[in-house]
PDB file of C-alpha atoms in Angstrom:
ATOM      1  CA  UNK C  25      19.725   9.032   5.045  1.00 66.00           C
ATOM      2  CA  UNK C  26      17.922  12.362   4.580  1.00 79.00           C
ATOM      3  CA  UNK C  27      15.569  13.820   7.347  1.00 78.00           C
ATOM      4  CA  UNK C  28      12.745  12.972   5.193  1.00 83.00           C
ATOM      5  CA  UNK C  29      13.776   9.339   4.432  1.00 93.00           C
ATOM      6  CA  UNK C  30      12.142   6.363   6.399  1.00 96.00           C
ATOM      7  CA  UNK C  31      13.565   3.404   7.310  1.00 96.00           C
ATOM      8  CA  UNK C  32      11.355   0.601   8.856  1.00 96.00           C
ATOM      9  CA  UNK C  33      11.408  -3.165   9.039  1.00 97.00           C
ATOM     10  CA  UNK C  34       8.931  -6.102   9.748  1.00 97.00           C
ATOM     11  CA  UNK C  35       7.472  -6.873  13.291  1.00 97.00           C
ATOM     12  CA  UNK C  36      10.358  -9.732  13.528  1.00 98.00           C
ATOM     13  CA  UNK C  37      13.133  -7.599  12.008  1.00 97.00           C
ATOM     14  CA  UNK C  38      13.974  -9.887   8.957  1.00 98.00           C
ATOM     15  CA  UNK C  39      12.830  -7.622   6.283  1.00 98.00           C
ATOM     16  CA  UNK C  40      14.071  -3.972   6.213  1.00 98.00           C
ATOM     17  CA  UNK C  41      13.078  -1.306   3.847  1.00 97.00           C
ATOM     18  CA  UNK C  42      13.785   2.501   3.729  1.00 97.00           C
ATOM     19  CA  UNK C  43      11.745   5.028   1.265  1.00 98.00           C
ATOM     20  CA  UNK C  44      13.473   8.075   0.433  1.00 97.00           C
ATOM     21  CA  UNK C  45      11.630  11.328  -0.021  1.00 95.00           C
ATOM     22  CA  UNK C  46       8.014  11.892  -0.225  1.00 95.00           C
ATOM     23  CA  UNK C  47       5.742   8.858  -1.828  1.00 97.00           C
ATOM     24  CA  UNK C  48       3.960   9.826  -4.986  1.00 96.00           C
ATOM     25  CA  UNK C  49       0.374   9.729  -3.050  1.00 96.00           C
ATOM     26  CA  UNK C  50      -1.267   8.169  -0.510  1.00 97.00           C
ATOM     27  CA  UNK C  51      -4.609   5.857  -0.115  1.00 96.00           C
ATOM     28  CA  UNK C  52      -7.333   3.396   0.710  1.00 96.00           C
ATOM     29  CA  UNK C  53      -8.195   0.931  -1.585  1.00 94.00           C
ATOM     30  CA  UNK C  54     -11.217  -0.988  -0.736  1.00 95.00           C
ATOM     31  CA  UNK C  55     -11.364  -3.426  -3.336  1.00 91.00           C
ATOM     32  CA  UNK C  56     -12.420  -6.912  -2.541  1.00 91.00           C
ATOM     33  CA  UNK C  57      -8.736  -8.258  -2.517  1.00 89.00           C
ATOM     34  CA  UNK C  58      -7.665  -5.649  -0.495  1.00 91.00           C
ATOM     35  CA  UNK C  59     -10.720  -6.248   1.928  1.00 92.00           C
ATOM     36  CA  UNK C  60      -9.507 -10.002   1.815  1.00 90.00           C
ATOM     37  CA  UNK C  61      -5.804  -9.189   2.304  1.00 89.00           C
ATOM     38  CA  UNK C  62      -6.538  -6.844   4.875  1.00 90.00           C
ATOM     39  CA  UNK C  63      -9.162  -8.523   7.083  1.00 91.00           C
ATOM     40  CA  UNK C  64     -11.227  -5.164   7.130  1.00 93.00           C
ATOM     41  CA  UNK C  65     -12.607  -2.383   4.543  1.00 94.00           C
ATOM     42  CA  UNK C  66      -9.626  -1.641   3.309  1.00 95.00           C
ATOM     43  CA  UNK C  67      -5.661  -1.261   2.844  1.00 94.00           C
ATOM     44  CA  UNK C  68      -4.142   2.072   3.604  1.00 97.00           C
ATOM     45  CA  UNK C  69      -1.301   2.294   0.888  1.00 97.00           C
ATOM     46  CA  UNK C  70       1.409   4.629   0.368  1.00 98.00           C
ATOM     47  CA  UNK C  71       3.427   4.786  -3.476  1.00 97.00           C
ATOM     48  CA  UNK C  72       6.933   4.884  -3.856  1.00 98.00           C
ATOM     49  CA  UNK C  73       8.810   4.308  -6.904  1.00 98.00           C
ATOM     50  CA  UNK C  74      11.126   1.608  -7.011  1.00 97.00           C
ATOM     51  CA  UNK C  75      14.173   4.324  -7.448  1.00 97.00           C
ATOM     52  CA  UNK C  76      12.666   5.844  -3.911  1.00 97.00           C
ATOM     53  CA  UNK C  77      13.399   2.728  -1.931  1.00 97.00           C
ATOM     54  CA  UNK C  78      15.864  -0.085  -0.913  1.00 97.00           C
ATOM     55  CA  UNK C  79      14.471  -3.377   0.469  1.00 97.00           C
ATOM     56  CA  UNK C  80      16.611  -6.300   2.289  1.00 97.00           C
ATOM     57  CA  UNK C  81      15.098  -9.293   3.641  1.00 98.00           C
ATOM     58  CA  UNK C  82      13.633 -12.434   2.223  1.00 97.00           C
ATOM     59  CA  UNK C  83       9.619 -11.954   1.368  1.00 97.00           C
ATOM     60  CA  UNK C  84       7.419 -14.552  -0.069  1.00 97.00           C
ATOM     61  CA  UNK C  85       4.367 -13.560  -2.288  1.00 97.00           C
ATOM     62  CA  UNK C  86       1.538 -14.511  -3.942  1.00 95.00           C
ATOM     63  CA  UNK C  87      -0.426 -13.062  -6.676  1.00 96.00           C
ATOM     64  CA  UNK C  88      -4.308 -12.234  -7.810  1.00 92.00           C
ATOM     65  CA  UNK C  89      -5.761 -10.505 -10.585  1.00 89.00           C
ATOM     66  CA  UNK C  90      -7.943  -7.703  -9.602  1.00 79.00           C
ATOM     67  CA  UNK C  91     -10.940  -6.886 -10.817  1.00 70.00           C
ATOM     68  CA  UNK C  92      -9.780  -4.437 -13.034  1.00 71.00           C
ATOM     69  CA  UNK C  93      -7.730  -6.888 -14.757  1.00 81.00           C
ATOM     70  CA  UNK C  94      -4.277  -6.266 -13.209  1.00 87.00           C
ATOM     71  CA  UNK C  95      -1.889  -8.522 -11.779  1.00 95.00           C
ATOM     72  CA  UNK C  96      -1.282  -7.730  -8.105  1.00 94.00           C
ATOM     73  CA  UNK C  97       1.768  -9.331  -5.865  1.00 96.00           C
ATOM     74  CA  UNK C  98       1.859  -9.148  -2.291  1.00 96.00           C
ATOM     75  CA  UNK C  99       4.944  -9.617  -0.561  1.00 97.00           C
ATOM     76  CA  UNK C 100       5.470 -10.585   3.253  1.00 97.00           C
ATOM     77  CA  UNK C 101       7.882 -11.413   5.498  1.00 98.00           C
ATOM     78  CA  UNK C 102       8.753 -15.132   4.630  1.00 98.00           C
ATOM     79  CA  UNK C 103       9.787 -15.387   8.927  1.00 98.00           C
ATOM     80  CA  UNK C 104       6.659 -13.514  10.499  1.00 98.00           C
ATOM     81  CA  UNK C 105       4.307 -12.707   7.581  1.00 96.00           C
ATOM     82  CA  UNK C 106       4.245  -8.733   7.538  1.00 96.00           C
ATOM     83  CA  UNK C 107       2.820  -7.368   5.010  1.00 96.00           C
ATOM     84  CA  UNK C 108       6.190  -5.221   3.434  1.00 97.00           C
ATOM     85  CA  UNK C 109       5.042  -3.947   0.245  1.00 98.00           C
ATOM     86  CA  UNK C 110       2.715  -4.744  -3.356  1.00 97.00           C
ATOM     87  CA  UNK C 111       3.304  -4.626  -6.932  1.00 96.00           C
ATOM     88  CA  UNK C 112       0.817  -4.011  -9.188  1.00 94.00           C
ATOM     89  CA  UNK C 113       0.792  -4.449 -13.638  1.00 94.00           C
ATOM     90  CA  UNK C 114      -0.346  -1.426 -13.513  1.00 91.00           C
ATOM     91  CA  UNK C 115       1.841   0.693 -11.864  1.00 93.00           C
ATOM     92  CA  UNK C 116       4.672  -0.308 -13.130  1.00 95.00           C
ATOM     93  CA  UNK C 117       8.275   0.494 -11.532  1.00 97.00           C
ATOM     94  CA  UNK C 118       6.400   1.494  -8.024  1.00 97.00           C
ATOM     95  CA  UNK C 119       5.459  -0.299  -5.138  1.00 98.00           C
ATOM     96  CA  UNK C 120       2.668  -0.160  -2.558  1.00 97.00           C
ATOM     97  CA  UNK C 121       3.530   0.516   0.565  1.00 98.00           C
ATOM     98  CA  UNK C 122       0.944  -0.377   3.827  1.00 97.00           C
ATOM     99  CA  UNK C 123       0.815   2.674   5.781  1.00 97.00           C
ATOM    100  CA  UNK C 124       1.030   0.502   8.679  1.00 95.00           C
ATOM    101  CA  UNK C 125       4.459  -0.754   8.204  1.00 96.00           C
ATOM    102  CA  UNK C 126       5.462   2.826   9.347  1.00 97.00           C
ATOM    103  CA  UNK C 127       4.820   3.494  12.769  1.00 95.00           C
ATOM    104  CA  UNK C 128       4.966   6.721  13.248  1.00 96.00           C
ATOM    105  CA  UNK C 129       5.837   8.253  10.217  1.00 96.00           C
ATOM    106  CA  UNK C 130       2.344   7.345   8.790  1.00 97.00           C
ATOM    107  CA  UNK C 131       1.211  10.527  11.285  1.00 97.00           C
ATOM    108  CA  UNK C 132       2.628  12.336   8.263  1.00 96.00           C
ATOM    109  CA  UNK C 133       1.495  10.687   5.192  1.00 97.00           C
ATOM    110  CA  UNK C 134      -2.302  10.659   5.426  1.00 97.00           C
ATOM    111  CA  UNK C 135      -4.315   8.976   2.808  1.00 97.00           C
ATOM    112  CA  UNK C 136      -5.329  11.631  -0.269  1.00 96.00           C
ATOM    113  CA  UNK C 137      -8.283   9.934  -1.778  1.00 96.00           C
ATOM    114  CA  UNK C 138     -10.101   5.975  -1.793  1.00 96.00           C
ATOM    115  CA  UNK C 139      -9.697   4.142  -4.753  1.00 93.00           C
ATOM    116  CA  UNK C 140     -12.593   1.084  -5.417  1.00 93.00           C
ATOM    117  CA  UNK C 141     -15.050   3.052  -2.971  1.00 95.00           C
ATOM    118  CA  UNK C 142     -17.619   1.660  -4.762  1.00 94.00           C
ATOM    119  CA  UNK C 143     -17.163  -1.825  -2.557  1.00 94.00           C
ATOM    120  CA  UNK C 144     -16.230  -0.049   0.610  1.00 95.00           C
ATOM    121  CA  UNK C 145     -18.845  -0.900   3.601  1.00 95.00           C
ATOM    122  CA  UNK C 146     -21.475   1.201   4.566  1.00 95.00           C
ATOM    123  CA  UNK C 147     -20.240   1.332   8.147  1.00 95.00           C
ATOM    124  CA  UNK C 148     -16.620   2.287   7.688  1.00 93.00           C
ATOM    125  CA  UNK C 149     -16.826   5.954   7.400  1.00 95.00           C
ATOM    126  CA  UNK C 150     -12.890   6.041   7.205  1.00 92.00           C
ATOM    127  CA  UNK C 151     -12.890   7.610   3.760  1.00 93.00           C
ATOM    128  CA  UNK C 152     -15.106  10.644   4.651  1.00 94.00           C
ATOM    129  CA  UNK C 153     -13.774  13.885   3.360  1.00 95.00           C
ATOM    130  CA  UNK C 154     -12.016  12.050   1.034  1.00 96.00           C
ATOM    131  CA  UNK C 155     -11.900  12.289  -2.891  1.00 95.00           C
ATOM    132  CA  UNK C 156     -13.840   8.954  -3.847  1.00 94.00           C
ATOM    133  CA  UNK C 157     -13.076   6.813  -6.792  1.00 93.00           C
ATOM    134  CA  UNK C 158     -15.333   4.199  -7.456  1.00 92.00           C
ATOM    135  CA  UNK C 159     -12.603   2.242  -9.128  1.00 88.00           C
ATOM    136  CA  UNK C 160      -9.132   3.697  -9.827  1.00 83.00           C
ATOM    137  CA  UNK C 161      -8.192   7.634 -10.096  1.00 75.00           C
ATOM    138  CA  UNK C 162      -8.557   9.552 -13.417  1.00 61.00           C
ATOM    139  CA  UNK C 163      -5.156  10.070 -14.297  1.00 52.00           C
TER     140      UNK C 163
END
């Protein structure tokens, strides 16, 4: 491992992963399956392409279709239910890491922009000072 590289693991220990290098950005989505995933406004994510990481452990998933059309899976610990990373259709070879499976290191990765503001609550001011998207970025 590198000094940058992260290696963390589920609140039970079962599932393991380590991210190497920076992620490719950092967020909030507060879509509505977020917001229902989540329990609260919204999910603080972190991107990492599948190359950037190595994952052991046993996870089981389930998937929705977002509003936007794509197909998201969320995986969890299949002992303690942690949420340990997403997939999404449309970011393909990447996965979405919550910032909160980090500890620590998520001191260091603070979220860039909020994606899907356009559903956030009024009384989360969470995202201010950040770029807004009311759906996803424009690249």
């Amino acid at each position: 491992m590198e000094e940058n590289d992260i290696r963390v693991e589920c609140a039970c220990g079962q599932a393991k992963l380590t991210l190497f290098g920076a992620p490719k950005t950092t967020m909030l989505c507060a879509c509505r399956d977020c917001q229902k995933a989540s329990g609260t406004d919204h999910t603080a994510l972190a991107l990492w392409a599948d190359e950037q990481l190595e994952f052991e452990g046993d996870t089981t998933s389930y998937a929705t279709e977002a509003d936007s059309g794509a197909t998201v899976h969320r995986h969890r610990c299949a002992r303690c239910g942690t949420p340990v990373f997403g997939t999404s259709s449309r970011l393909k070879g990447h996965r979405l890491i919550p910032l909160g499976l980090l500890g620590d290191a998520a001191n260091d990765l603070p979220p860039k922009s909020m994606i899907f503001s356009r559903t956030k609550f009024e009384w989360d001011h969470t995202s201010d000072g950040l770029a807004q998207y009311p759906t996803y970025r424009d690249n």
